[in-house]
């Protein structure tokens, strides 16, 4: 068992360690001059009003995260935008504000229930014939544990090897014509695995099917057989609170990675 010791979600001023111990819609916005829900992309206003079908276990917390993210990406975030040098940089502020809005718009729609995969259909239409059922089985196991608390792209990213000639085929996502429409979201979901607890959970479920997720710095993504043979990883969250911390940190990381994706430098000639 591995517990998450540190997460990337900012803690409101004056909340001390309490912000880490009690994650709620009110606690993460405590002491923050947060933007109003009406300032968020329309999909988030619809989520807040329960006008769209979202399966997340705590929609109010999700909306509060969106408020905090958009706040931190605008000039309301003093530790960034009120630092000397950034105050007179409209291009910098515009990049973050526009990027945050695009990020939230994408992930807001990604939390709508209709965006999630149909696992039976995914298996039925799989291109790979060398273990697609194993991939679907482990992703279904992850979904059964994490459900709608993570966005749909997380599960589509885990499933994407079944759309290749082989589930073990590596693909450079940044350059692969087949992945141009999804590369930004998939790459963000993969880099979110810097939250170790989330990586360990997914790897443990993959190992039950004899698989291991690999993601190289060259923006490739593949599944490979575990070596040696039948070795398995075992991981469970230590508590419900530990689970929520990990999910929150993972989602926050994904949003940051999605926002910053246009700044990435990728070389076609590097085999990483």
Short mmCIF file of N, CA and C in Angstrom, two decimals, residues 54-183:
data_model
loop_
_atom_site.label_atom_id
_atom_site.label_comp_id
_atom_site.label_asym_id
_atom_site.label_seq_id
_atom_site.Cartn_x
_atom_site.Cartn_y
_atom_site.Cartn_z
N UNK A 54 -23.83 14.41 -15.44
CA UNK A 54 -22.45 14.20 -15.00
C UNK A 54 -22.46 13.18 -13.87
N UNK A 55 -21.59 12.18 -13.98
CA UNK A 55 -21.59 11.11 -12.99
C UNK A 55 -20.63 11.32 -11.84
N UNK A 56 -19.89 12.42 -11.83
CA UNK A 56 -18.92 12.70 -10.76
C UNK A 56 -19.60 12.63 -9.40
N UNK A 57 -18.91 12.07 -8.42
CA UNK A 57 -19.50 11.86 -7.09
C UNK A 57 -19.74 13.15 -6.32
N UNK A 58 -19.06 14.24 -6.71
CA UNK A 58 -19.22 15.51 -6.01
C UNK A 58 -19.10 16.65 -7.02
N UNK A 59 -20.16 16.91 -7.78
CA UNK A 59 -20.10 17.96 -8.82
C UNK A 59 -19.75 19.34 -8.27
N UNK A 60 -20.19 19.65 -7.06
CA UNK A 60 -19.88 20.96 -6.49
C UNK A 60 -18.38 21.12 -6.27
N UNK A 61 -17.73 20.06 -5.83
CA UNK A 61 -16.27 20.09 -5.66
C UNK A 61 -15.58 20.26 -7.00
N UNK A 62 -16.09 19.57 -8.01
CA UNK A 62 -15.52 19.67 -9.35
C UNK A 62 -15.63 21.09 -9.89
N UNK A 63 -16.78 21.71 -9.70
CA UNK A 63 -16.98 23.09 -10.15
C UNK A 63 -16.07 24.04 -9.37
N UNK A 64 -15.90 23.80 -8.08
CA UNK A 64 -15.00 24.63 -7.28
C UNK A 64 -13.56 24.51 -7.78
N UNK A 65 -13.16 23.32 -8.18
CA UNK A 65 -11.83 23.14 -8.77
C UNK A 65 -11.69 23.97 -10.04
N UNK A 66 -12.74 23.97 -10.87
CA UNK A 66 -12.71 24.76 -12.10
C UNK A 66 -12.60 26.25 -11.78
N UNK A 67 -13.32 26.70 -10.77
CA UNK A 67 -13.22 28.11 -10.35
C UNK A 67 -11.80 28.44 -9.90
N UNK A 68 -11.21 27.56 -9.10
CA UNK A 68 -9.86 27.79 -8.60
C UNK A 68 -8.85 27.79 -9.74
N UNK A 69 -9.00 26.86 -10.68
CA UNK A 69 -8.08 26.76 -11.80
C UNK A 69 -8.13 28.03 -12.65
N UNK A 70 -9.33 28.47 -12.96
CA UNK A 70 -9.45 29.68 -13.79
C UNK A 70 -8.94 30.91 -13.04
N UNK A 71 -9.17 30.95 -11.75
CA UNK A 71 -8.67 32.06 -10.93
C UNK A 71 -7.15 32.10 -10.95
N UNK A 72 -6.53 30.92 -10.79
CA UNK A 72 -5.06 30.87 -10.74
C UNK A 72 -4.44 31.20 -12.10
N UNK A 73 -5.22 31.07 -13.17
CA UNK A 73 -4.68 31.31 -14.50
C UNK A 73 -4.96 32.72 -15.00
N UNK A 74 -5.46 33.59 -14.13
CA UNK A 74 -5.72 34.97 -14.51
C UNK A 74 -4.99 35.90 -13.55
N UNK A 75 -5.17 37.18 -13.72
CA UNK A 75 -4.43 38.15 -12.89
C UNK A 75 -4.94 38.20 -11.45
N UNK A 76 -5.86 37.32 -11.09
CA UNK A 76 -6.29 37.24 -9.69
C UNK A 76 -5.32 36.38 -8.87
N UNK A 77 -4.33 35.82 -9.49
CA UNK A 77 -3.39 34.93 -8.81
C UNK A 77 -2.13 35.71 -8.46
N UNK A 78 -2.02 36.27 -7.26
CA UNK A 78 -0.94 37.21 -6.93
C UNK A 78 0.45 36.61 -6.99
N UNK A 79 0.59 35.31 -6.67
CA UNK A 79 1.94 34.74 -6.65
C UNK A 79 2.53 34.60 -8.05
N UNK A 80 1.70 34.77 -9.08
CA UNK A 80 2.20 34.70 -10.46
C UNK A 80 2.10 36.07 -11.12
N UNK A 81 0.91 36.59 -11.25
CA UNK A 81 0.68 37.74 -12.11
C UNK A 81 1.01 39.08 -11.46
N UNK A 82 1.21 39.11 -10.15
CA UNK A 82 1.58 40.35 -9.50
C UNK A 82 3.07 40.39 -9.17
N UNK A 83 3.80 39.40 -9.67
CA UNK A 83 5.25 39.43 -9.52
C UNK A 83 5.84 40.46 -10.48
N UNK A 84 6.96 41.03 -10.10
CA UNK A 84 7.61 42.03 -10.93
C UNK A 84 7.97 41.42 -12.29
N UNK A 85 7.63 42.11 -13.34
CA UNK A 85 7.93 41.62 -14.68
C UNK A 85 6.72 41.06 -15.39
N UNK A 86 5.80 40.45 -14.64
CA UNK A 86 4.62 39.86 -15.25
C UNK A 86 3.46 40.87 -15.32
N UNK A 87 3.53 41.92 -14.50
CA UNK A 87 2.43 42.88 -14.46
C UNK A 87 2.25 43.57 -15.80
N UNK A 88 3.34 43.76 -16.52
CA UNK A 88 3.29 44.46 -17.80
C UNK A 88 3.42 43.50 -18.97
N UNK A 89 2.97 42.27 -18.79
CA UNK A 89 3.10 41.27 -19.84
C UNK A 89 1.72 40.76 -20.26
N UNK A 90 1.02 41.53 -21.10
CA UNK A 90 -0.33 41.12 -21.50
C UNK A 90 -0.34 39.82 -22.30
N UNK A 91 0.71 39.56 -23.07
CA UNK A 91 0.75 38.31 -23.84
C UNK A 91 0.80 37.11 -22.91
N UNK A 92 1.58 37.21 -21.86
CA UNK A 92 1.69 36.13 -20.89
C UNK A 92 0.34 35.89 -20.21
N UNK A 93 -0.29 36.96 -19.78
CA UNK A 93 -1.58 36.84 -19.11
C UNK A 93 -2.64 36.29 -20.06
N UNK A 94 -2.61 36.74 -21.31
CA UNK A 94 -3.59 36.30 -22.30
C UNK A 94 -3.42 34.81 -22.60
N UNK A 95 -2.17 34.35 -22.70
CA UNK A 95 -1.93 32.93 -22.97
C UNK A 95 -2.54 32.07 -21.87
N UNK A 96 -2.30 32.43 -20.63
CA UNK A 96 -2.81 31.62 -19.53
C UNK A 96 -4.33 31.71 -19.42
N UNK A 97 -4.88 32.89 -19.59
CA UNK A 97 -6.33 33.03 -19.48
C UNK A 97 -7.04 32.26 -20.59
N UNK A 98 -6.55 32.42 -21.83
CA UNK A 98 -7.17 31.70 -22.95
C UNK A 98 -6.94 30.20 -22.84
N UNK A 99 -5.74 29.83 -22.42
CA UNK A 99 -5.43 28.41 -22.28
C UNK A 99 -6.27 27.75 -21.20
N UNK A 100 -6.47 28.45 -20.10
CA UNK A 100 -7.29 27.90 -19.02
C UNK A 100 -8.73 27.73 -19.46
N UNK A 101 -9.22 28.68 -20.24
CA UNK A 101 -10.60 28.59 -20.70
C UNK A 101 -10.79 27.41 -21.65
N UNK A 102 -9.83 27.23 -22.57
CA UNK A 102 -9.90 26.08 -23.48
C UNK A 102 -9.79 24.77 -22.72
N UNK A 103 -8.92 24.75 -21.72
CA UNK A 103 -8.74 23.55 -20.91
C UNK A 103 -10.03 23.18 -20.19
N UNK A 104 -10.64 24.16 -19.55
CA UNK A 104 -11.86 23.90 -18.81
C UNK A 104 -13.02 23.54 -19.73
N UNK A 105 -13.08 24.16 -20.89
CA UNK A 105 -14.15 23.84 -21.82
C UNK A 105 -14.03 22.38 -22.27
N UNK A 106 -12.81 21.95 -22.56
CA UNK A 106 -12.61 20.56 -22.99
C UNK A 106 -12.98 19.59 -21.88
N UNK A 107 -12.43 19.79 -20.70
CA UNK A 107 -12.65 18.82 -19.62
C UNK A 107 -14.06 18.90 -19.05
N UNK A 108 -14.70 20.05 -19.16
CA UNK A 108 -16.09 20.12 -18.75
C UNK A 108 -16.94 19.17 -19.57
N UNK A 109 -16.78 19.21 -20.89
CA UNK A 109 -17.51 18.29 -21.76
C UNK A 109 -17.06 16.84 -21.54
N UNK A 110 -15.81 16.67 -21.12
CA UNK A 110 -15.26 15.33 -20.94
C UNK A 110 -15.85 14.63 -19.71
N UNK A 111 -16.47 15.40 -18.83
CA UNK A 111 -17.10 14.80 -17.65
C UNK A 111 -18.57 14.44 -17.89
N UNK A 112 -19.11 14.81 -19.03
CA UNK A 112 -20.50 14.45 -19.35
C UNK A 112 -20.56 12.95 -19.60
N UNK A 113 -21.53 12.28 -19.05
CA UNK A 113 -21.57 10.81 -19.06
C UNK A 113 -21.54 10.22 -20.47
N UNK A 114 -22.14 10.90 -21.42
CA UNK A 114 -22.18 10.38 -22.79
C UNK A 114 -20.81 10.35 -23.46
N UNK A 115 -19.81 11.00 -22.86
CA UNK A 115 -18.46 11.03 -23.44
C UNK A 115 -17.66 9.77 -23.11
N UNK A 116 -18.12 8.97 -22.17
CA UNK A 116 -17.34 7.83 -21.68
C UNK A 116 -17.48 6.61 -22.59
N UNK A 117 -16.46 5.75 -22.61
CA UNK A 117 -16.49 4.59 -23.51
C UNK A 117 -17.52 3.55 -23.11
N UNK A 118 -18.03 2.87 -24.12
CA UNK A 118 -18.84 1.66 -23.94
C UNK A 118 -17.85 0.50 -24.09
N UNK A 119 -17.53 -0.17 -23.00
CA UNK A 119 -16.46 -1.17 -23.03
C UNK A 119 -16.80 -2.37 -23.91
N UNK A 120 -18.05 -2.77 -23.92
CA UNK A 120 -18.44 -3.89 -24.78
C UNK A 120 -18.27 -3.52 -26.25
N UNK A 121 -18.69 -2.32 -26.61
CA UNK A 121 -18.54 -1.86 -27.99
C UNK A 121 -17.08 -1.69 -28.35
N UNK A 122 -16.28 -1.19 -27.41
CA UNK A 122 -14.85 -1.01 -27.67
C UNK A 122 -14.18 -2.33 -28.00
N UNK A 123 -14.54 -3.38 -27.28
CA UNK A 123 -13.97 -4.70 -27.55
C UNK A 123 -14.46 -5.24 -28.88
N UNK A 124 -15.72 -5.02 -29.17
CA UNK A 124 -16.32 -5.53 -30.40
C UNK A 124 -15.69 -4.90 -31.64
N UNK A 125 -15.30 -3.63 -31.54
CA UNK A 125 -14.77 -2.90 -32.69
C UNK A 125 -13.25 -2.77 -32.66
N UNK A 126 -12.58 -3.44 -31.74
CA UNK A 126 -11.12 -3.33 -31.60
C UNK A 126 -10.41 -3.78 -32.88
N UNK A 127 -9.37 -3.06 -33.23
CA UNK A 127 -8.56 -3.42 -34.39
C UNK A 127 -7.52 -4.48 -34.03
N UNK A 128 -6.87 -4.31 -32.89
CA UNK A 128 -5.83 -5.26 -32.47
C UNK A 128 -6.46 -6.62 -32.18
N UNK A 129 -5.77 -7.67 -32.58
CA UNK A 129 -6.27 -9.03 -32.38
C UNK A 129 -5.34 -9.84 -31.48
N UNK A 130 -4.45 -9.17 -30.76
CA UNK A 130 -3.46 -9.88 -29.96
C UNK A 130 -3.58 -9.56 -28.47
N UNK A 131 -4.79 -9.38 -28.00
CA UNK A 131 -4.95 -9.13 -26.57
C UNK A 131 -5.84 -7.96 -26.24
N UNK A 132 -6.69 -7.55 -27.18
CA UNK A 132 -7.58 -6.42 -26.91
C UNK A 132 -8.46 -6.69 -25.70
N UNK A 133 -8.85 -7.95 -25.52
CA UNK A 133 -9.72 -8.28 -24.39
C UNK A 133 -9.03 -8.04 -23.06
N UNK A 134 -7.70 -8.18 -23.02
CA UNK A 134 -6.95 -7.93 -21.79
C UNK A 134 -6.91 -6.44 -21.48
N UNK A 135 -6.74 -5.63 -22.52
CA UNK A 135 -6.73 -4.18 -22.33
C UNK A 135 -8.09 -3.70 -21.83
N UNK A 136 -9.15 -4.15 -22.49
CA UNK A 136 -10.50 -3.74 -22.08
C UNK A 136 -10.79 -4.20 -20.66
N UNK A 137 -10.33 -5.40 -20.31
CA UNK A 137 -10.58 -5.94 -18.97
C UNK A 137 -9.92 -5.07 -17.90
N UNK A 138 -8.69 -4.65 -18.12
CA UNK A 138 -8.02 -3.87 -17.08
C UNK A 138 -8.57 -2.44 -17.01
N UNK A 139 -8.93 -1.87 -18.17
CA UNK A 139 -9.50 -0.52 -18.14
C UNK A 139 -10.88 -0.54 -17.49
N UNK A 140 -11.63 -1.61 -17.73
CA UNK A 140 -12.93 -1.74 -17.08
C UNK A 140 -12.76 -1.85 -15.56
N UNK A 141 -11.71 -2.55 -15.13
CA UNK A 141 -11.43 -2.69 -13.70
C UNK A 141 -11.10 -1.33 -13.09
N UNK A 142 -10.33 -0.51 -13.82
CA UNK A 142 -10.01 0.83 -13.33
C UNK A 142 -11.28 1.68 -13.25
N UNK A 143 -12.13 1.58 -14.28
CA UNK A 143 -13.37 2.35 -14.27
C UNK A 143 -14.28 1.92 -13.12
N UNK A 144 -14.33 0.62 -12.85
CA UNK A 144 -15.16 0.14 -11.75
C UNK A 144 -14.71 0.71 -10.41
N UNK A 145 -13.44 1.07 -10.33
CA UNK A 145 -12.90 1.62 -9.08
C UNK A 145 -12.98 3.14 -9.01
N UNK A 146 -12.72 3.80 -10.15
CA UNK A 146 -12.65 5.26 -10.15
C UNK A 146 -13.87 5.92 -10.78
N UNK A 147 -14.56 5.21 -11.65
CA UNK A 147 -15.80 5.69 -12.24
C UNK A 147 -15.71 7.04 -12.91
N UNK A 148 -16.75 7.85 -12.68
CA UNK A 148 -16.87 9.15 -13.34
C UNK A 148 -16.12 10.25 -12.59
N UNK A 149 -15.32 9.89 -11.60
CA UNK A 149 -14.53 10.91 -10.89
C UNK A 149 -13.32 11.35 -11.70
N UNK A 150 -13.03 10.65 -12.80
CA UNK A 150 -12.01 11.07 -13.74
C UNK A 150 -12.66 11.29 -15.10
N UNK A 151 -12.09 12.16 -15.93
CA UNK A 151 -12.71 12.48 -17.22
C UNK A 151 -12.66 11.32 -18.20
N UNK A 152 -13.51 11.37 -19.21
CA UNK A 152 -13.62 10.29 -20.18
C UNK A 152 -12.30 10.03 -20.90
N UNK A 153 -11.54 11.08 -21.19
CA UNK A 153 -10.28 10.91 -21.94
C UNK A 153 -9.29 10.01 -21.21
N UNK A 154 -9.38 9.97 -19.89
CA UNK A 154 -8.51 9.09 -19.12
C UNK A 154 -8.72 7.64 -19.53
N UNK A 155 -9.97 7.24 -19.68
CA UNK A 155 -10.27 5.85 -20.06
C UNK A 155 -10.02 5.61 -21.54
N UNK A 156 -10.34 6.58 -22.38
CA UNK A 156 -10.05 6.43 -23.81
C UNK A 156 -8.55 6.31 -24.05
N UNK A 157 -7.76 7.06 -23.29
CA UNK A 157 -6.30 6.97 -23.41
C UNK A 157 -5.81 5.57 -23.07
N UNK A 158 -6.35 4.99 -22.00
CA UNK A 158 -5.94 3.63 -21.61
C UNK A 158 -6.37 2.60 -22.64
N UNK A 159 -7.49 2.87 -23.32
CA UNK A 159 -8.02 1.92 -24.30
C UNK A 159 -7.36 2.03 -25.67
N UNK A 160 -6.70 3.14 -25.97
CA UNK A 160 -6.29 3.40 -27.35
C UNK A 160 -5.38 2.35 -27.98
N UNK A 161 -4.60 1.55 -27.23
CA UNK A 161 -3.80 0.52 -27.91
C UNK A 161 -4.62 -0.51 -28.68
N UNK A 162 -5.89 -0.68 -28.34
CA UNK A 162 -6.69 -1.67 -29.07
C UNK A 162 -7.07 -1.17 -30.46
N UNK A 163 -6.81 0.11 -30.74
CA UNK A 163 -7.11 0.68 -32.05
C UNK A 163 -5.91 0.60 -32.99
N UNK A 164 -4.85 -0.07 -32.55
CA UNK A 164 -3.64 -0.22 -33.36
C UNK A 164 -3.55 -1.64 -33.90
N UNK A 165 -2.55 -1.88 -34.75
CA UNK A 165 -2.38 -3.23 -35.30
C UNK A 165 -2.06 -4.23 -34.20
N UNK A 166 -1.34 -3.77 -33.18
CA UNK A 166 -1.00 -4.60 -32.03
C UNK A 166 -1.11 -3.75 -30.77
N UNK A 167 -1.54 -4.36 -29.67
CA UNK A 167 -1.63 -3.61 -28.41
C UNK A 167 -0.25 -3.21 -27.90
N UNK A 168 0.80 -3.82 -28.43
CA UNK A 168 2.16 -3.52 -27.99
C UNK A 168 2.85 -2.49 -28.88
N UNK A 169 2.14 -2.01 -29.89
CA UNK A 169 2.73 -1.05 -30.82
C UNK A 169 2.87 0.32 -30.16
N UNK A 170 4.07 0.91 -30.28
CA UNK A 170 4.30 2.26 -29.77
C UNK A 170 3.92 3.28 -30.83
N UNK A 171 3.30 4.35 -30.42
CA UNK A 171 2.91 5.41 -31.35
C UNK A 171 3.41 6.76 -30.84
N UNK A 172 4.11 7.55 -31.70
CA UNK A 172 4.48 8.91 -31.30
C UNK A 172 3.26 9.81 -31.45
N UNK A 173 2.58 10.08 -30.36
CA UNK A 173 1.29 10.75 -30.43
C UNK A 173 1.34 12.11 -31.11
N UNK A 174 2.44 12.83 -30.93
CA UNK A 174 2.49 14.18 -31.46
C UNK A 174 2.47 14.20 -32.98
N UNK A 175 3.00 13.14 -33.61
CA UNK A 175 3.12 13.12 -35.06
C UNK A 175 2.19 12.13 -35.75
N UNK A 176 1.62 11.21 -35.02
CA UNK A 176 0.76 10.18 -35.60
C UNK A 176 -0.53 10.80 -36.14
N UNK A 177 -0.79 10.69 -37.46
CA UNK A 177 -2.01 11.27 -38.04
C UNK A 177 -3.28 10.76 -37.37
N UNK A 178 -3.26 9.52 -36.90
CA UNK A 178 -4.44 8.92 -36.29
C UNK A 178 -4.80 9.55 -34.95
N UNK A 179 -3.83 10.24 -34.33
CA UNK A 179 -4.04 10.72 -32.97
C UNK A 179 -4.07 12.25 -32.86
N UNK A 180 -4.16 12.93 -33.99
CA UNK A 180 -4.09 14.39 -33.94
C UNK A 180 -5.24 15.02 -33.14
N UNK A 181 -6.40 14.41 -33.19
CA UNK A 181 -7.53 14.98 -32.48
C UNK A 181 -7.55 14.71 -30.98
N UNK A 182 -6.70 13.78 -30.53
CA UNK A 182 -6.74 13.37 -29.12
C UNK A 182 -5.41 13.52 -28.41
N UNK A 183 -4.36 13.87 -29.14
CA UNK A 183 -3.01 13.83 -28.57
C UNK A 183 -2.86 14.73 -27.34
#
